[in-house]
């Protein structure tokens, strides 16, 4: 099931509120978002973006195309960081957890299906804008998401709980990155990863 939202941020808002204000009303320079009272700093966000850009630049002839195809990488990464926090909160509320062994098993299955680490990393980079160092965290996200689906019996029921978790976290986003939609649990017009598909090993690109 695909959920998509198209929200716009007015130029006036971007000019009037360049810095995110927390619940206390105090401006927080260097903040990309506040989730559950915890800051996601612009430096932490940029570190994730830089990892992906570095991996793209190592992709030889495909580098320019990969970079050109991800102009909104900061928003993509911030969206995932916020949704990860929401997922962790919903999973905690539901008593759902994921072990290191489960993450290792999924990573092993992904590697076996891709054929080798290089193909797996390139597929993840092309299909999900994931740098090699972000694959473990992504595996945890997918496993936790699927366990939450199973816990509540359906994706729709799980999404209701995810929305409740997001509301409880009082999410605020620096308007330079877009507008947070609490109903769709998404930043701007990004897709919601936990709605798209259940976990399976990433597929290598066609012809690889």
GROMACS .gro file of C-alpha atoms in nm:
model
  208
    1UNK     CA    1   0.000   0.000   0.000
    2UNK     CA    2   0.140   0.336  -0.100
    3UNK     CA    3   0.076   0.656   0.086
    4UNK     CA    4   0.197   0.986  -0.055
    5UNK     CA    5   0.139   1.342   0.044
    6UNK     CA    6   0.223   1.659  -0.141
    7UNK     CA    7   0.273   1.951   0.093
    8UNK     CA    8   0.436   2.286   0.019
    9UNK     CA    9   0.620   2.530   0.240
   10UNK     CA   10   0.554   2.895   0.169
   11UNK     CA   11   0.848   3.123   0.103
   12UNK     CA   12   0.721   3.352   0.377
   13UNK     CA   13   0.744   3.071   0.633
   14UNK     CA   14   1.098   2.987   0.527
   15UNK     CA   15   1.203   3.349   0.567
   16UNK     CA   16   1.018   3.408   0.890
   17UNK     CA   17   1.129   3.091   1.069
   18UNK     CA   18   1.480   2.987   0.959
   19UNK     CA   19   1.544   2.827   1.297
   20UNK     CA   20   1.331   2.562   1.459
   21UNK     CA   21   1.178   2.652   1.793
   22UNK     CA   22   1.131   2.379   2.052
   23UNK     CA   23   0.832   2.347   2.281
   24UNK     CA   24   1.002   2.585   2.521
   25UNK     CA   25   0.986   2.855   2.255
   26UNK     CA   26   1.364   2.894   2.245
   27UNK     CA   27   1.526   2.892   1.903
   28UNK     CA   28   1.759   2.600   1.843
   29UNK     CA   29   2.028   2.680   1.590
   30UNK     CA   30   2.168   2.379   1.409
   31UNK     CA   31   1.850   2.176   1.457
   32UNK     CA   32   1.688   1.984   1.174
   33UNK     CA   33   1.404   1.849   1.390
   34UNK     CA   34   1.295   1.790   1.748
   35UNK     CA   35   1.145   1.448   1.821
   36UNK     CA   36   1.030   1.362   2.171
   37UNK     CA   37   1.228   1.656   2.306
   38UNK     CA   38   1.549   1.525   2.145
   39UNK     CA   39   1.722   1.720   1.871
   40UNK     CA   40   1.818   1.579   1.536
   41UNK     CA   41   2.103   1.814   1.459
   42UNK     CA   42   2.184   1.942   1.115
   43UNK     CA   43   2.536   1.801   1.162
   44UNK     CA   44   2.397   1.451   1.229
   45UNK     CA   45   2.173   1.481   0.925
   46UNK     CA   46   2.456   1.609   0.710
   47UNK     CA   47   2.677   1.319   0.820
   48UNK     CA   48   2.421   1.074   0.678
   49UNK     CA   49   2.395   1.275   0.357
   50UNK     CA   50   2.774   1.291   0.323
   51UNK     CA   51   2.804   0.914   0.363
   52UNK     CA   52   2.562   0.862   0.075
   53UNK     CA   53   2.729   1.123  -0.144
   54UNK     CA   54   3.068   0.963  -0.081
   55UNK     CA   55   2.929   0.623  -0.179
   56UNK     CA   56   2.772   0.772  -0.491
   57UNK     CA   57   3.101   0.935  -0.587
   58UNK     CA   58   3.269   0.594  -0.563
   59UNK     CA   59   3.025   0.451  -0.817
   60UNK     CA   60   3.239   0.524  -1.122
   61UNK     CA   61   3.045   0.610  -1.435
   62UNK     CA   62   2.714   0.594  -1.247
   63UNK     CA   63   2.818   0.859  -0.993
   64UNK     CA   64   2.683   1.164  -1.173
   65UNK     CA   65   2.350   0.997  -1.248
   66UNK     CA   66   2.308   0.881  -0.887
   67UNK     CA   67   2.379   1.227  -0.750
   68UNK     CA   68   2.150   1.394  -1.003
   69UNK     CA   69   1.868   1.152  -0.918
   70UNK     CA   70   1.873   1.243  -0.546
   71UNK     CA   71   1.844   1.624  -0.528
   72UNK     CA   72   1.631   1.602  -0.214
   73UNK     CA   73   1.868   1.375  -0.022
   74UNK     CA   74   1.862   1.584   0.296
   75UNK     CA   75   1.484   1.555   0.316
   76UNK     CA   76   1.495   1.182   0.237
   77UNK     CA   77   1.742   1.122   0.518
   78UNK     CA   78   1.564   1.343   0.771
   79UNK     CA   79   1.237   1.171   0.689
   80UNK     CA   80   1.394   0.832   0.763
   81UNK     CA   81   1.557   0.958   1.085
   82UNK     CA   82   1.224   1.089   1.214
   83UNK     CA   83   1.031   0.780   1.110
   84UNK     CA   84   1.293   0.562   1.278
   85UNK     CA   85   1.232   0.748   1.605
   86UNK     CA   86   0.856   0.705   1.561
   87UNK     CA   87   0.897   0.335   1.488
   88UNK     CA   88   1.121   0.284   1.790
   89UNK     CA   89   0.864   0.456   2.013
   90UNK     CA   90   0.573   0.253   1.874
   91UNK     CA   91   0.771  -0.070   1.909
   92UNK     CA   92   0.861   0.012   2.268
   93UNK     CA   93   0.496   0.084   2.348
   94UNK     CA   94   0.401  -0.252   2.195
   95UNK     CA   95   0.679  -0.446   2.367
   96UNK     CA   96   0.834  -0.534   2.032
   97UNK     CA   97   1.210  -0.565   1.989
   98UNK     CA   98   1.473  -0.688   1.745
   99UNK     CA   99   1.790  -0.877   1.838
  100UNK     CA  100   2.138  -0.836   1.693
  101UNK     CA  101   2.110  -1.196   1.570
  102UNK     CA  102   1.796  -1.116   1.374
  103UNK     CA  103   1.969  -0.821   1.213
  104UNK     CA  104   2.269  -1.039   1.130
  105UNK     CA  105   2.049  -1.310   0.982
  106UNK     CA  106   1.870  -1.062   0.757
  107UNK     CA  107   2.197  -0.906   0.644
  108UNK     CA  108   2.332  -1.253   0.564
  109UNK     CA  109   2.019  -1.334   0.360
  110UNK     CA  110   2.050  -1.004   0.173
  111UNK     CA  111   2.414  -1.078   0.093
  112UNK     CA  112   2.339  -1.430  -0.027
  113UNK     CA  113   2.062  -1.310  -0.256
  114UNK     CA  114   2.267  -1.024  -0.401
  115UNK     CA  115   2.564  -1.251  -0.467
  116UNK     CA  116   2.835  -1.037  -0.314
  117UNK     CA  117   2.880  -0.730  -0.095
  118UNK     CA  118   2.952  -0.499  -0.386
  119UNK     CA  119   2.626  -0.580  -0.564
  120UNK     CA  120   2.429  -0.551  -0.241
  121UNK     CA  121   2.579  -0.213  -0.156
  122UNK     CA  122   2.522  -0.079  -0.506
  123UNK     CA  123   2.159  -0.196  -0.506
  124UNK     CA  124   2.096  -0.033  -0.169
  125UNK     CA  125   2.259   0.288  -0.291
  126UNK     CA  126   2.058   0.298  -0.614
  127UNK     CA  127   1.723   0.185  -0.477
  128UNK     CA  128   1.713   0.337  -0.130
  129UNK     CA  129   1.993   0.599  -0.109
  130UNK     CA  130   2.170   0.392   0.156
  131UNK     CA  131   2.544   0.408   0.215
  132UNK     CA  132   2.717   0.082   0.313
  133UNK     CA  133   2.742   0.194   0.676
  134UNK     CA  134   2.366   0.250   0.691
  135UNK     CA  135   2.262  -0.105   0.599
  136UNK     CA  136   2.251  -0.244   0.954
  137UNK     CA  137   2.026   0.039   1.072
  138UNK     CA  138   1.802  -0.015   0.771
  139UNK     CA  139   1.780  -0.387   0.845
  140UNK     CA  140   1.676  -0.307   1.203
  141UNK     CA  141   1.413  -0.064   1.074
  142UNK     CA  142   1.262  -0.324   0.841
  143UNK     CA  143   1.257  -0.599   1.101
  144UNK     CA  144   1.104  -0.377   1.367
  145UNK     CA  145   0.843  -0.252   1.120
  146UNK     CA  146   0.743  -0.604   1.019
  147UNK     CA  147   0.722  -0.720   1.380
  148UNK     CA  148   0.495  -0.425   1.454
  149UNK     CA  149   0.274  -0.524   1.160
  150UNK     CA  150   0.253  -0.878   1.297
  151UNK     CA  151   0.188  -0.757   1.651
  152UNK     CA  152  -0.117  -0.555   1.548
  153UNK     CA  153  -0.231  -0.799   1.280
  154UNK     CA  154  -0.229  -0.561   0.983
  155UNK     CA  155  -0.045  -0.266   0.837
  156UNK     CA  156  -0.345  -0.038   0.880
  157UNK     CA  157  -0.375  -0.114   1.251
  158UNK     CA  158  -0.001  -0.070   1.297
  159UNK     CA  159  -0.010   0.266   1.120
  160UNK     CA  160  -0.275   0.387   1.364
  161UNK     CA  161  -0.033   0.310   1.647
  162UNK     CA  162   0.255   0.470   1.459
  163UNK     CA  163   0.048   0.786   1.419
  164UNK     CA  164  -0.026   0.783   1.793
  165UNK     CA  165   0.345   0.744   1.867
  166UNK     CA  166   0.429   1.029   1.632
  167UNK     CA  167   0.172   1.251   1.804
  168UNK     CA  168   0.313   1.167   2.145
  169UNK     CA  169   0.662   1.265   2.029
  170UNK     CA  170   0.548   1.621   1.939
  171UNK     CA  171   0.756   1.632   1.622
  172UNK     CA  172   0.876   1.970   1.499
  173UNK     CA  173   1.073   2.012   1.177
  174UNK     CA  174   1.288   2.300   1.063
  175UNK     CA  175   1.082   2.443   0.774
  176UNK     CA  176   1.384   2.448   0.545
  177UNK     CA  177   1.341   2.069   0.516
  178UNK     CA  178   0.966   2.068   0.454
  179UNK     CA  179   0.647   2.017   0.654
  180UNK     CA  180   0.577   1.721   0.881
  181UNK     CA  181   0.243   1.553   0.810
  182UNK     CA  182   0.124   1.382   1.131
  183UNK     CA  183  -0.156   1.197   0.952
  184UNK     CA  184   0.064   1.033   0.689
  185UNK     CA  185   0.364   1.019   0.928
  186UNK     CA  186   0.586   1.163   0.660
  187UNK     CA  187   0.799   1.467   0.584
  188UNK     CA  188   0.691   1.656   0.277
  189UNK     CA  189   0.618   1.433  -0.021
  190UNK     CA  190   0.835   1.139   0.082
  191UNK     CA  191   0.698   0.786   0.071
  192UNK     CA  192   0.637   0.605   0.396
  193UNK     CA  193   0.888   0.314   0.398
  194UNK     CA  194   0.692   0.090   0.634
  195UNK     CA  195   0.389   0.098   0.401
  196UNK     CA  196   0.567   0.001   0.080
  197UNK     CA  197   0.660  -0.361   0.142
  198UNK     CA  198   0.747  -0.618   0.401
  199UNK     CA  199   1.108  -0.710   0.459
  200UNK     CA  200   1.290  -0.913   0.201
  201UNK     CA  201   1.654  -0.912   0.091
  202UNK     CA  202   1.729  -0.614  -0.133
  203UNK     CA  203   1.731  -0.700  -0.499
  204UNK     CA  204   2.040  -0.633  -0.709
  205UNK     CA  205   1.987  -0.403  -1.006
  206UNK     CA  206   1.869  -0.567  -1.327
  207UNK     CA  207   2.148  -0.719  -1.527
  208UNK     CA  208   2.389  -0.718  -1.232
   0.00000   0.00000   0.00000
